[in-house]
Coordinates of C-alpha atoms and ligand atoms in Angstrom, one line a residue:
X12 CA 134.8 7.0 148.6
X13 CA 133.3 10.5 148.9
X14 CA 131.6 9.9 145.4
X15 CA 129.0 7.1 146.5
X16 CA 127.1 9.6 148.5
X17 CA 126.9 12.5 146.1
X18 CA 123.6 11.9 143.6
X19 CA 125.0 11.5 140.1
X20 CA 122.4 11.6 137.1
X21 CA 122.4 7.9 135.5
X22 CA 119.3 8.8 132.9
X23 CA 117.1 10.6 131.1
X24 CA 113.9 10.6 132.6
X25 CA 112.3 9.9 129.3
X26 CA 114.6 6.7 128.9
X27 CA 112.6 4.8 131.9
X28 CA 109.6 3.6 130.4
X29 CA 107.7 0.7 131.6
X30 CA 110.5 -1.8 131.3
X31 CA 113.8 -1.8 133.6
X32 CA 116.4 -0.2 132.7
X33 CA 119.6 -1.1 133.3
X34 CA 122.3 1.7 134.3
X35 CA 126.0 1.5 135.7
X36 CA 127.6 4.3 138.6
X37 CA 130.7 4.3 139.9
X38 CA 131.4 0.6 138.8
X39 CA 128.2 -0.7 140.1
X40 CA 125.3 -2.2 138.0
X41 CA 121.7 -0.8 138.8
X42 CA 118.1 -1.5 137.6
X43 CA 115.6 1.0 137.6
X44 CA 112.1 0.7 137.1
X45 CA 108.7 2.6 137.4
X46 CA 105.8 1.6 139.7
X47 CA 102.4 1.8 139.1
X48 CA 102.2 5.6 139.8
X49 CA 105.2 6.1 137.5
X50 CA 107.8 6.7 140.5
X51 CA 111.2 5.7 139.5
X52 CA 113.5 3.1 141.6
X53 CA 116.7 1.8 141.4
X54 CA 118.3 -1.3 143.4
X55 CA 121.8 -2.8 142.8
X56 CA 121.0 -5.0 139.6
X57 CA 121.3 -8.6 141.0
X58 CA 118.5 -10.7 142.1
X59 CA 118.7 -11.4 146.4
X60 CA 118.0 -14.9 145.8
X61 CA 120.2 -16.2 142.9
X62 CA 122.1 -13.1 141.3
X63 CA 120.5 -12.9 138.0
X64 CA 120.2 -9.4 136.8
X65 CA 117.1 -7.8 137.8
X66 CA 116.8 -5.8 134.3
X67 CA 116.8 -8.8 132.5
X68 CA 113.3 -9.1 134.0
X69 CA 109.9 -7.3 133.4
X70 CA 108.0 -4.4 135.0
X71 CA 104.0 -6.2 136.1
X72 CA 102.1 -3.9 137.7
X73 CA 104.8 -1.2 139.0
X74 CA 106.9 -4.2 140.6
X75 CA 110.1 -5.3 139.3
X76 CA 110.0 -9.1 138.5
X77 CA 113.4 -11.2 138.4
X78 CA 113.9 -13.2 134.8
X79 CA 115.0 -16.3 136.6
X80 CA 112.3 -17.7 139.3
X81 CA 109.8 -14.5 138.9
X82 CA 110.2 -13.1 142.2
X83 CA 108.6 -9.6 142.5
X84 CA 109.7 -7.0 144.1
X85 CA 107.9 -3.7 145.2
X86 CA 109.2 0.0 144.6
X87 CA 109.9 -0.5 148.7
X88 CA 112.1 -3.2 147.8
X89 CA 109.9 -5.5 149.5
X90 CA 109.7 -8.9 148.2
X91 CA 106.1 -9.7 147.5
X92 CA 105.8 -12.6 145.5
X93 CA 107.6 -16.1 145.4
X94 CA 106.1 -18.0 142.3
X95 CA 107.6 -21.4 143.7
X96 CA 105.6 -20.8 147.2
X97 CA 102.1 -19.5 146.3
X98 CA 100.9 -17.8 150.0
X99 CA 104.2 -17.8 151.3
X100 CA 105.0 -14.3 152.7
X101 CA 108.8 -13.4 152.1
X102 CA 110.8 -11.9 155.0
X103 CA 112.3 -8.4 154.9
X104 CA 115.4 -10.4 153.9
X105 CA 114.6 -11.3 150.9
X106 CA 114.1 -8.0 149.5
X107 CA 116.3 -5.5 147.8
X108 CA 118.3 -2.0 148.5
X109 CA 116.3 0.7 146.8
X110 CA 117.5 4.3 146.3
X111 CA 115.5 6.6 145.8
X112 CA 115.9 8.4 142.0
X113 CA 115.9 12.1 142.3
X114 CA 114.5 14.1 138.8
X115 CA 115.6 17.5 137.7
X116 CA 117.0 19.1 134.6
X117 CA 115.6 15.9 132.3
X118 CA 117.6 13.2 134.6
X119 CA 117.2 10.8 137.0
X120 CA 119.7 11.4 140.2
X121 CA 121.2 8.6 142.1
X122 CA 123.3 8.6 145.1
X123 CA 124.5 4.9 146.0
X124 CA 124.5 5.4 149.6
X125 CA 124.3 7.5 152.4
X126 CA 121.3 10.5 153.6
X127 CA 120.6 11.6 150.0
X128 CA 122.3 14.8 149.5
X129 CA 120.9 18.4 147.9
X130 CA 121.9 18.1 144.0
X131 CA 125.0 20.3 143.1
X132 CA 122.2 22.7 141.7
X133 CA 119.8 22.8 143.9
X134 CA 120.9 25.8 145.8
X135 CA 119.0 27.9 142.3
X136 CA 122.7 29.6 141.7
X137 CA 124.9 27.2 139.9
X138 CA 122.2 26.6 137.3
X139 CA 120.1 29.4 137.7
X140 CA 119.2 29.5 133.9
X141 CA 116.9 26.4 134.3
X142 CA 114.5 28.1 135.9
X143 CA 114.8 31.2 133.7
X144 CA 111.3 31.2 131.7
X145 CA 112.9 33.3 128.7
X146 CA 115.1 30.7 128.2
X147 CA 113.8 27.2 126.5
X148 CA 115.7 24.4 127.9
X149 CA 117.2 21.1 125.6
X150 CA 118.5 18.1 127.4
X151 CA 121.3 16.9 124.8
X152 CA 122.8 13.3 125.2
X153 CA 123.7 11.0 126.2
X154 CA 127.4 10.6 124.7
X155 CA 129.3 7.8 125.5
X156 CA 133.0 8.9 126.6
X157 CA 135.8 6.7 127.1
X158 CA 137.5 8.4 129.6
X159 CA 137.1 9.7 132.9
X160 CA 135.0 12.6 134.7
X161 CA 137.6 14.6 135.9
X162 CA 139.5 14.9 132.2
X163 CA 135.8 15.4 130.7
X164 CA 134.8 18.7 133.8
X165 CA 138.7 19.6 132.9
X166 CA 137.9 19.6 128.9
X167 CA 134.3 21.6 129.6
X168 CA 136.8 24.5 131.5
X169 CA 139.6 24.7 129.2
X170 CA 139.6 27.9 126.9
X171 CA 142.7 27.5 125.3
X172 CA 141.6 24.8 122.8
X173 CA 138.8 26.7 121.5
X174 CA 141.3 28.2 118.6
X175 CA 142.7 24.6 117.6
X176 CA 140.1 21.6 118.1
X177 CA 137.0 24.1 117.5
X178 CA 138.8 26.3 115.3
X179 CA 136.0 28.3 112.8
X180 CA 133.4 27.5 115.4
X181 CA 134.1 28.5 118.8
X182 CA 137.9 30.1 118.2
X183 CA 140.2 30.7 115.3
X184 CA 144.4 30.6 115.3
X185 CA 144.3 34.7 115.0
X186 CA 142.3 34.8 118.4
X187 CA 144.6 31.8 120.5
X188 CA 145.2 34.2 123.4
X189 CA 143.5 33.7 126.3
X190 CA 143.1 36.9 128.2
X191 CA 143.4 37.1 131.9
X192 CA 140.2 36.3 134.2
X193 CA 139.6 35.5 137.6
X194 CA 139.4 32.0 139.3
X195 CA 137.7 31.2 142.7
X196 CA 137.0 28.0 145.2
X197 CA 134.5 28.5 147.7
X198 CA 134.2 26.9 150.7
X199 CA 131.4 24.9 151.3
X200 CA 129.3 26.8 153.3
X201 CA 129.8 29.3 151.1
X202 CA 126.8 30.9 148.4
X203 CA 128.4 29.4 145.7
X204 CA 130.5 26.5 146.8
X205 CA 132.8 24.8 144.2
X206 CA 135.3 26.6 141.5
X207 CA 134.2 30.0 140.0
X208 CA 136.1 31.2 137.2
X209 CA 134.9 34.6 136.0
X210 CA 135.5 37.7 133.3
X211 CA 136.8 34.7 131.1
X212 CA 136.6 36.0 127.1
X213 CA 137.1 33.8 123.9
X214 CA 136.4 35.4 120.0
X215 CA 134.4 33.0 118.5
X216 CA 133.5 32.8 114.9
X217 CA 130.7 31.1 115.4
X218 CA 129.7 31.1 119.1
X219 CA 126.0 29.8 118.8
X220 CA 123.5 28.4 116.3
X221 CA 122.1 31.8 115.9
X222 CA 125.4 34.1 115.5
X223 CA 125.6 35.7 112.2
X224 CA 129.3 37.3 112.8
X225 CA 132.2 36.6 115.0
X226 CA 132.7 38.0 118.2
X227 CA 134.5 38.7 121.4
X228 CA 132.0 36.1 124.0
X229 CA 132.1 36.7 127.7
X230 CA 132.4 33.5 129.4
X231 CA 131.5 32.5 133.5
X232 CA 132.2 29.0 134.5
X233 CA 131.6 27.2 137.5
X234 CA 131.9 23.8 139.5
X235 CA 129.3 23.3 142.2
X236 CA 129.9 19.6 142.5
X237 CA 133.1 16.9 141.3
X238 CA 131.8 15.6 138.2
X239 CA 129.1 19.0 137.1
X240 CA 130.0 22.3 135.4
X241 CA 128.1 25.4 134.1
X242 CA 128.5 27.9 131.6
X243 CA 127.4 30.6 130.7
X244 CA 128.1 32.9 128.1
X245 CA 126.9 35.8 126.5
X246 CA 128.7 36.9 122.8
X247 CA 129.1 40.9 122.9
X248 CA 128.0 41.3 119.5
X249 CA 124.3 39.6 120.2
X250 CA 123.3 41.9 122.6
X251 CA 120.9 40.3 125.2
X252 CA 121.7 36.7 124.1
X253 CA 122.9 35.4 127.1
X254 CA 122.9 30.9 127.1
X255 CA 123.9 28.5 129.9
X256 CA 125.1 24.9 129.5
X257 CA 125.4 22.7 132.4
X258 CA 127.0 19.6 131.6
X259 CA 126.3 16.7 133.6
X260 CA 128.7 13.6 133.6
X261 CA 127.6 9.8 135.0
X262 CA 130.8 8.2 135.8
X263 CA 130.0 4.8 134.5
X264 CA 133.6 3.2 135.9
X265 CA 136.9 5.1 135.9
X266 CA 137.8 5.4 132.5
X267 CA 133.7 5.0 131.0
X268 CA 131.5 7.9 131.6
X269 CA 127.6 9.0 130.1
X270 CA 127.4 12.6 129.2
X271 CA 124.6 15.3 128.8
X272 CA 124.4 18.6 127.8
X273 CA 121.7 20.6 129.7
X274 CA 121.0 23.5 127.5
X275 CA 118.8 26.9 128.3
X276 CA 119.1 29.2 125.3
X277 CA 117.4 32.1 123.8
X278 CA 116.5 30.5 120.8
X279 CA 112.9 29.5 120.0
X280 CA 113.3 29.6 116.6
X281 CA 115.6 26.6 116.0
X282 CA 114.2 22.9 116.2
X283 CA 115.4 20.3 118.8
X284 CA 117.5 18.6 116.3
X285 CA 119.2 21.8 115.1
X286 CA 120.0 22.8 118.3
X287 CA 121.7 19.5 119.4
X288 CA 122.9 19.0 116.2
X289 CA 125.0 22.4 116.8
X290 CA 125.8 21.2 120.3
X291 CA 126.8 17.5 119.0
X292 CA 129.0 19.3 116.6
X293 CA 131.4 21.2 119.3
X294 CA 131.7 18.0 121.2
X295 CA 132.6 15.7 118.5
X296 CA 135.1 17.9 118.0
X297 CA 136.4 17.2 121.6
X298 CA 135.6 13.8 122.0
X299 CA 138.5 12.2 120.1
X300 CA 141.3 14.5 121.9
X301 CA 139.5 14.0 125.4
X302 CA 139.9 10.4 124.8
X303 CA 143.2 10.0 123.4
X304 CA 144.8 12.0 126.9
X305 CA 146.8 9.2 128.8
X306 CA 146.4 8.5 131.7
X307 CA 142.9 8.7 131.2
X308 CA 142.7 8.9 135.0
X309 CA 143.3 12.6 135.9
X310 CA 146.8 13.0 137.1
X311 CA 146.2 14.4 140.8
X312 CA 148.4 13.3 143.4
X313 CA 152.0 13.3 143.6
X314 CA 152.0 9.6 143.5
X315 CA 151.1 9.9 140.1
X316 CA 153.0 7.7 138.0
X317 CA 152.8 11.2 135.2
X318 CA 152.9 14.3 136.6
X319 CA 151.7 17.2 133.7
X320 CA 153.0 20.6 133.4
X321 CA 150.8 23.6 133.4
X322 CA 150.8 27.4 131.9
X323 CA 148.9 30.0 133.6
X324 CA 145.9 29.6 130.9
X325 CA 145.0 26.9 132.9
X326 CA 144.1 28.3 136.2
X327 CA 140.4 26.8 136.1
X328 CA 142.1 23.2 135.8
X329 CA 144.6 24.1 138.7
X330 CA 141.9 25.4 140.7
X331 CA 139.8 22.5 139.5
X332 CA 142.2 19.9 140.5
X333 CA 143.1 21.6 144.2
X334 CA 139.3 21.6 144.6
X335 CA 139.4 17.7 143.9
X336 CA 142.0 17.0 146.2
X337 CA 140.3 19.2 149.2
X338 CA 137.1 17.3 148.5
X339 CA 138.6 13.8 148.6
X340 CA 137.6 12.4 145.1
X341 CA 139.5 9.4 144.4
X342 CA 137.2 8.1 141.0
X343 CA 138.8 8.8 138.1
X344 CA 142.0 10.2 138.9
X345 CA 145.1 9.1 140.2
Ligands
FES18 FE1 116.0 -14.0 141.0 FE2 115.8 -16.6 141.6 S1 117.5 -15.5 140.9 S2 114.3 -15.1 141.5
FE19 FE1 135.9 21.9 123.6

């Protein structure tokens, strides 16, 4: 499975305090913990010696320690202490699979297995906007979504539910058309690998917090990795506003995912709370349509028992799907 050895984000960095957390990727459990320095670590979330789950245990000192017989266990992995056997030196053995825990954009990034890969935004194009200074940046989440990745990337693409689902926010029944725009897949070795769908337009009544007046909003989109997307979009009738959103999925099983919101807007004026609140808004609109879709599993073979129909307004989920299938993903679709 192709997924296990891309990084997926599984936190926020300011949810891993000084007591393990417990996360779950790809349908398997994981503790994470700080040491003394405040490095993060994961290992799978079962004790080597009896199975108990590791973040059921305590943090002492930076090392994790199991909540059955107390054995600790170092940020290495190394198992340092047997409480049972005071002096006794545990063998490599006995000690766990770390990962290392990758942070960027207010998460912590783990890959399961395999050389630990570049994140899907590390190449400074497909999320450019974090690194933009005149843009102040708003890590909104997590939401809990019972469905799958693919359905949620697919939902984050779509433009032509903006006039019925956000209706009188980010479209309106007088405005359903969805004008013509361009859709890309790079190759991988391209400068922009993944799906690029650009020149996309929408007329939103009320495209951003700020937005005083409806307006025509020029819309890019792209896919640099599976289970990641990025927006941006810039409403012609603020001229200069111009806000990204990368939205950043941790496929929990098939059908269970963790979502955030990575926002980098030209708004300094609004709090934290109204920005996310605004944010929070549009998605609660789309949460109970994205999880009432059946199969929940996107539909992406041939051997799928459904097959769906598609109209040319939804070129970015075509071209997202074919970019799926030449990549290999197999989580969360069928
Ligand atoms: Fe973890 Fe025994 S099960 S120390
Ligand atoms: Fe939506």
């Amino acid at each position: 499975m192709i997924e296990l050895n891309l990084p997926h984000p599984v936190c926020a960095a300011s949810a891993l305090t000084d007591q393990p957390l417990a996360v779950r990727l790809l349908g398997q459990d994981w503790v994470l913990w700080r040491d003394e320095a405040g490095l993060p670590h994961a290992a799978p979330d079962q004790c080597p010696h009896r199975g108990a789950r590791l973040s059921l245990g305590r943090v002492c000192s930076g090392q994790l320690q199991c909540p059955y017989h107390g054995w600790r266990f170092a940020g290495s992995g190394a198992c340092t202490q047997v409480p049972a056997l005071p002096g006794w030196q545990p063998p490599a053995s006995h000690g766990l699979a770390t990962r290392p825990l990758t942070a960027a954009h207010g998460l912590l990034w783990l890959q399961p297995q395999g050389d630990v890969q570049a994140l899907p935004t590390a190449d400074g194009k497909a999320f450019a906007a974090e690194d933009d200074a005149r843009l102040r940046k708003l890590l909104v989440g997590p939401c809990e979504v019972a469905t799958s990745a693919p359905r949620i990337v697919e939902n984050f693409l779509d433009l032509a539910h903006f006039s019925t689902v956000h209706a009188g926010w980010l479209g309106d029944a007088d405005h359903a058309e969805v004008p013509a725009y361009t859709v890309q897949i790079n190759l991988a070795d391209s400068a922009q690998p993944g799906v690029l769908a650009t020149g996309c337009q929408a007329w939103q009544p009320q495209s951003n917090r700020l937005s005083t007046e409806g307006s025509w909003v020029d819309y890019d989109y792209r896919v640099p990795a599976p289970f990641c997307a990025v927006l941006e979009k810039a409403p012609q009738a603020q001229g200069g506003y111009r806000e990204s959103i990368a939205l950043f999925i941790c496929p929990q099983d098939e059908e269970h995912c963790r979502v955030w919101f990575r926002m980098a807007v030209p708004d300094f004026a609004s709090t934290d709370e109204e920005l996310a609140a605004f944010q929070m808004t549009i998605f609660l609109q789309d949460q109970p349509v994205l999880e009432s879709q059946r199969p929940r599993r996107l539909p992406l073979t041939d051997a799928a028992p459904v097959q769906e129909v598609h109209c040319a307004a939804d070129r970015t989920a075509m071209a997202y799907r074919r970019y799926l299938r030449e990549q290999g993903v197999s989580f969360g679709v069928q």
